[in-house]
Short mmCIF file of C-alpha atoms in Angstrom, two decimals:
data_model
loop_
_atom_site.label_atom_id
_atom_site.label_comp_id
_atom_site.label_asym_id
_atom_site.label_seq_id
_atom_site.Cartn_x
_atom_site.Cartn_y
_atom_site.Cartn_z
CA MET G 1 178.26 225.18 48.56
CA THR G 2 174.54 224.68 48.19
CA ILE G 3 174.79 221.05 49.30
CA ARG G 4 176.89 222.05 52.30
CA MET G 5 174.33 224.69 53.28
CA LEU G 6 171.49 222.20 53.03
CA VAL G 7 173.35 219.66 55.15
CA ALA G 8 174.20 222.32 57.73
CA ALA G 9 170.58 223.46 57.84
CA ALA G 10 169.38 219.89 58.29
CA LEU G 11 171.84 219.28 61.13
CA LEU G 12 170.85 222.52 62.83
CA SER G 13 167.17 221.68 62.48
CA ALA G 14 167.76 218.24 63.99
CA ALA G 15 169.72 219.75 66.87
CA VAL G 16 167.02 222.31 67.63
CA THR G 17 164.29 219.67 67.46
CA GLY G 18 166.22 217.35 69.76
CA THR G 19 166.84 220.12 72.28
CA ALA G 20 163.17 221.15 72.31
CA ALA G 21 162.10 217.54 72.80
CA ALA G 22 164.54 217.13 75.67
CA GLN G 23 163.27 220.32 77.32
CA SER G 24 159.60 219.35 76.97
CA GLY G 25 160.08 215.71 77.98
CA HIS G 26 161.29 214.01 81.14
CA PRO G 27 164.16 211.66 81.90
CA PRO G 28 162.80 208.13 82.40
CA GLU G 29 163.49 208.19 86.14
CA THR G 30 161.47 211.41 86.64
CA SER G 31 158.71 210.85 84.07
CA PRO G 32 155.14 210.89 85.44
CA TYR G 33 154.34 208.03 83.06
CA ARG G 34 154.99 204.44 84.06
CA ASP G 35 154.48 201.16 82.23
CA LEU G 36 151.65 199.15 83.72
CA VAL G 37 152.94 195.65 84.46
CA ALA G 38 149.74 194.29 86.01
CA LYS G 39 147.63 192.08 83.73
CA GLN G 40 145.17 190.66 86.23
CA THR G 41 143.41 192.12 89.26
CA ALA G 42 141.33 190.40 91.94
CA GLN G 43 139.18 192.91 93.84
CA VAL G 44 136.64 193.36 96.59
CA ILE G 45 134.08 196.09 95.90
CA GLY G 46 131.59 198.14 97.86
CA GLY G 47 129.27 201.00 97.05
CA TYR G 48 125.77 202.40 96.92
CA ILE G 49 122.95 202.12 94.35
CA GLY G 50 120.19 204.69 93.93
CA GLY G 51 117.71 205.03 91.10
CA SER G 52 114.08 204.84 90.11
CA ARG G 53 111.37 202.49 91.41
CA GLY G 54 109.35 202.86 88.24
CA ALA G 55 105.90 204.29 87.54
CA ALA G 56 104.23 201.88 89.97
CA ASN G 57 106.78 202.57 92.75
CA VAL G 58 107.50 198.87 93.33
CA GLY G 59 111.01 198.42 91.92
CA PRO G 60 114.01 197.90 94.22
CA ALA G 61 116.42 200.82 94.73
CA ASP G 62 118.51 202.71 97.28
CA GLY G 63 120.94 200.56 99.21
CA PRO G 64 124.50 199.31 99.68
CA LEU G 65 126.29 196.83 97.44
CA ALA G 66 129.23 194.48 98.08
CA GLY G 67 130.95 191.91 95.90
CA ILE G 68 134.02 190.60 94.14
CA ARG G 69 135.44 191.26 90.67
CA TYR G 70 138.18 189.98 88.40
CA ASP G 71 139.86 192.00 85.61
CA HIS G 72 142.14 190.64 82.88
CA ALA G 73 144.05 192.70 80.32
CA VAL G 74 143.28 191.96 76.66
CA GLY G 75 146.10 193.32 74.53
CA THR G 76 146.98 196.96 75.11
CA PRO G 77 143.72 198.94 75.19
CA ALA G 78 141.14 196.79 76.98
CA ASP G 79 140.25 194.80 80.10
CA ILE G 80 137.63 192.09 80.39
CA GLN G 81 135.75 191.88 83.68
CA ILE G 82 133.58 189.38 85.53
CA GLY G 83 131.85 190.13 88.80
CA LEU G 84 129.46 188.87 91.45
CA SER G 85 127.71 191.21 93.87
CA VAL G 86 124.85 191.43 96.34
CA ALA G 87 122.76 194.59 96.70
CA HIS G 88 120.71 195.19 99.85
CA LEU G 89 117.90 197.38 98.45
CA LYS G 90 114.43 198.48 99.48
CA ARG G 91 111.07 198.53 97.74
CA TYR G 92 107.41 199.30 98.43
CA VAL G 93 104.42 196.97 98.42
CA VAL G 94 101.46 198.29 96.43
CA ASP G 95 98.07 196.56 96.92
CA PRO G 96 95.93 197.30 93.82
CA SER G 97 92.74 196.24 95.62
CA ARG G 98 92.88 199.28 97.90
CA ALA G 99 92.25 202.99 97.45
CA PRO G 100 95.27 205.08 96.41
CA ASP G 101 95.82 206.61 99.86
CA ALA G 102 95.96 203.18 101.54
CA ARG G 103 97.49 200.86 98.96
CA THR G 104 101.22 201.53 99.54
CA THR G 105 103.18 200.09 102.48
CA GLY G 106 106.88 199.80 103.20
CA PRO G 107 109.63 200.11 102.38
CA ILE G 108 110.67 196.50 102.83
CA ASN G 109 114.00 194.84 102.15
CA GLN G 110 114.69 193.44 98.68
CA ASP G 111 118.07 191.80 98.12
CA LEU G 112 119.40 191.27 94.60
CA ILE G 113 122.22 189.01 93.46
CA MET G 114 123.91 190.28 90.31
CA MET G 115 126.34 188.51 87.99
CA GLU G 116 127.95 190.34 85.09
CA ALA G 117 130.68 190.34 82.47
CA GLY G 118 132.01 193.41 80.71
CA LEU G 119 134.70 195.16 78.71
CA SER G 120 136.57 198.37 79.56
CA LEU G 121 138.58 200.57 77.23
CA VAL G 122 141.74 201.67 79.06
CA LEU G 123 142.25 205.21 77.78
CA MET G 124 146.01 205.36 78.40
CA GLY G 125 146.75 201.82 77.29
CA ARG G 126 149.32 200.04 79.45
CA LYS G 127 150.67 203.20 81.04
CA THR G 128 149.74 205.26 84.08
CA TRP G 129 150.11 208.96 84.83
CA HIS G 130 151.26 209.45 88.43
CA GLY G 131 149.78 205.99 89.01
CA PHE G 132 146.35 206.87 87.55
CA SER G 133 144.62 205.08 84.68
CA PRO G 134 141.13 206.16 83.44
CA TYR G 135 138.76 203.81 81.65
CA VAL G 136 135.26 203.60 80.17
CA GLY G 137 133.15 200.61 79.20
CA GLY G 138 130.06 198.52 79.77
CA GLY G 139 128.76 195.12 80.72
CA LEU G 140 125.88 192.67 80.53
CA GLY G 141 124.56 190.46 83.26
CA VAL G 142 121.66 189.07 85.20
CA ALA G 143 120.02 190.09 88.48
CA PHE G 144 117.64 187.99 90.52
CA GLU G 145 115.80 188.57 93.76
CA THR G 146 116.38 186.62 96.93
CA GLY G 147 114.34 186.46 100.11
CA LEU G 148 111.16 188.00 98.70
CA GLY G 149 108.74 186.87 96.02
CA ALA G 150 105.31 187.97 94.84
CA GLU G 151 103.14 189.57 97.53
CA THR G 152 99.56 190.88 97.68
CA SER G 153 100.00 192.85 94.45
CA LEU G 154 101.20 189.72 92.60
CA TYR G 155 104.31 191.70 91.69
CA ALA G 156 107.74 190.05 91.83
CA PHE G 157 111.05 191.38 90.59
CA GLY G 158 112.02 187.90 89.39
CA THR G 159 115.10 187.54 87.20
CA LYS G 160 116.20 190.43 84.98
CA ALA G 161 118.82 191.06 82.33
CA ILE G 162 120.94 194.09 83.26
CA LEU G 163 122.98 196.59 81.27
CA VAL G 164 125.88 198.26 83.07
CA PRO G 165 127.67 201.22 81.39
CA HIS G 166 130.51 202.59 83.51
CA VAL G 167 133.38 205.05 83.73
CA GLY G 168 136.16 204.94 86.29
CA LEU G 169 139.65 205.72 87.47
CA LYS G 170 142.26 203.24 88.70
CA TRP G 171 145.09 204.24 90.98
CA TYR G 172 148.19 202.12 91.41
CA PRO G 173 150.13 203.39 94.47
CA VAL G 174 152.42 200.43 93.72
CA GLN G 175 152.26 197.94 90.85
CA ALA G 176 150.90 195.14 93.06
CA PHE G 177 148.02 197.14 94.51
CA ALA G 178 145.08 198.86 92.79
CA ILE G 179 142.32 201.15 94.05
CA LYS G 180 139.41 201.85 91.72
CA LEU G 181 136.67 204.48 91.88
CA GLU G 182 133.85 203.80 89.43
CA ALA G 183 130.56 205.45 88.48
CA ARG G 184 128.11 203.10 86.77
CA ASP G 185 124.45 202.80 85.91
CA TYR G 186 122.49 199.58 86.37
CA LEU G 187 119.57 199.33 83.94
CA TRP G 188 116.86 196.68 84.22
CA LYS G 189 113.32 196.28 82.93
CA LEU G 190 110.35 196.16 85.32
CA SER G 191 107.21 194.27 84.22
CA TYR G 192 103.87 194.95 85.92
CA PRO G 193 101.01 192.48 86.56
CA THR G 194 97.58 193.04 84.99
CA THR G 195 96.13 193.82 88.45
CA PHE G 196 97.98 197.14 88.35
CA PHE G 197 95.80 198.22 85.41
CA THR G 198 92.45 197.09 86.88
CA PRO G 199 90.46 199.60 89.02
CA PRO G 200 89.50 198.01 92.39
CA ALA G 201 86.05 199.67 92.35
CA PRO G 202 84.04 202.17 90.30
CA ASN G 203 85.53 205.67 90.39
CA VAL G 204 88.69 204.35 92.08
CA PRO G 205 91.79 204.61 89.87
CA ALA G 206 94.03 201.68 89.20
CA VAL G 207 97.70 201.72 90.17
CA LEU G 208 98.57 202.48 86.54
CA SER G 209 96.41 204.06 83.86
CA GLY G 210 95.30 202.08 80.85
CA SER G 211 97.69 204.04 78.64
CA ALA G 212 100.74 203.21 80.77
CA ALA G 213 103.29 200.70 79.53
CA ALA G 214 103.20 197.20 80.97
CA SER G 215 106.99 197.30 81.33
CA GLU G 216 109.70 199.95 81.55
CA TRP G 217 113.47 200.30 81.85
CA THR G 218 114.67 201.94 85.05
CA MET G 219 118.07 203.48 85.74
CA HIS G 220 120.06 202.97 88.94
CA PRO G 221 123.19 205.12 89.24
CA ALA G 222 125.85 203.68 91.54
CA LEU G 223 129.21 204.74 92.93
CA LEU G 224 131.65 201.93 93.70
CA LEU G 225 135.04 201.69 95.37
CA SER G 226 137.24 198.63 95.00
CA VAL G 227 140.57 197.47 96.38
CA GLY G 228 142.52 194.81 94.54
CA TYR G 229 145.72 192.82 94.27
CA THR G 230 147.36 192.66 90.85
CA PHE G 231 149.25 189.90 89.02
CA ALA G 232 151.81 190.45 86.26
CA PHE G 233 150.96 187.27 84.31
#
């Protein structure tokens, strides 16, 4: 009798558990979750970069960005990314030989070409919820100026290593098509010439004080939108 009661209790427990699971879940055809078939995505991107121009006010910032990007799935939880973009930014020219109220002119155009590679953690793995898939990650790359070199201040942006942390959301209206909204932060290091620390005349301050750092990291928040075609191989 005891064995029969235990078996009956076990069967009842299993039945209740199964019923609760069925009530809380969804049939496959109505589930908001879908397997993500796409393994590769080729995209065009556009957006806007803001950020700091640094203590000397000569770094590039504030302008549109356009480019291309390629994503490839690595196992279940991650995507690798490579990208190439051009940013049409602006910067100021600071002449350290002049008085403070007359040394800054501009802004002038400063275009940057940026190449990067990165890794994203796909938070839902290879599934989407109502077509959405959030991710977070980061990248490394290089940025170099084009169309403008050193001017009267002897300052030039040159070529910089960049760090690119990011967070974003992908939307797949259909498996073959992806739209991505991404917030990221471009970080690069500005280096200032010695003329910025030299007063142009007695009792006239230099561009930067003697205690200021000769280089500094600046942050450049950006919001990007991309449209891409996916491949299931």
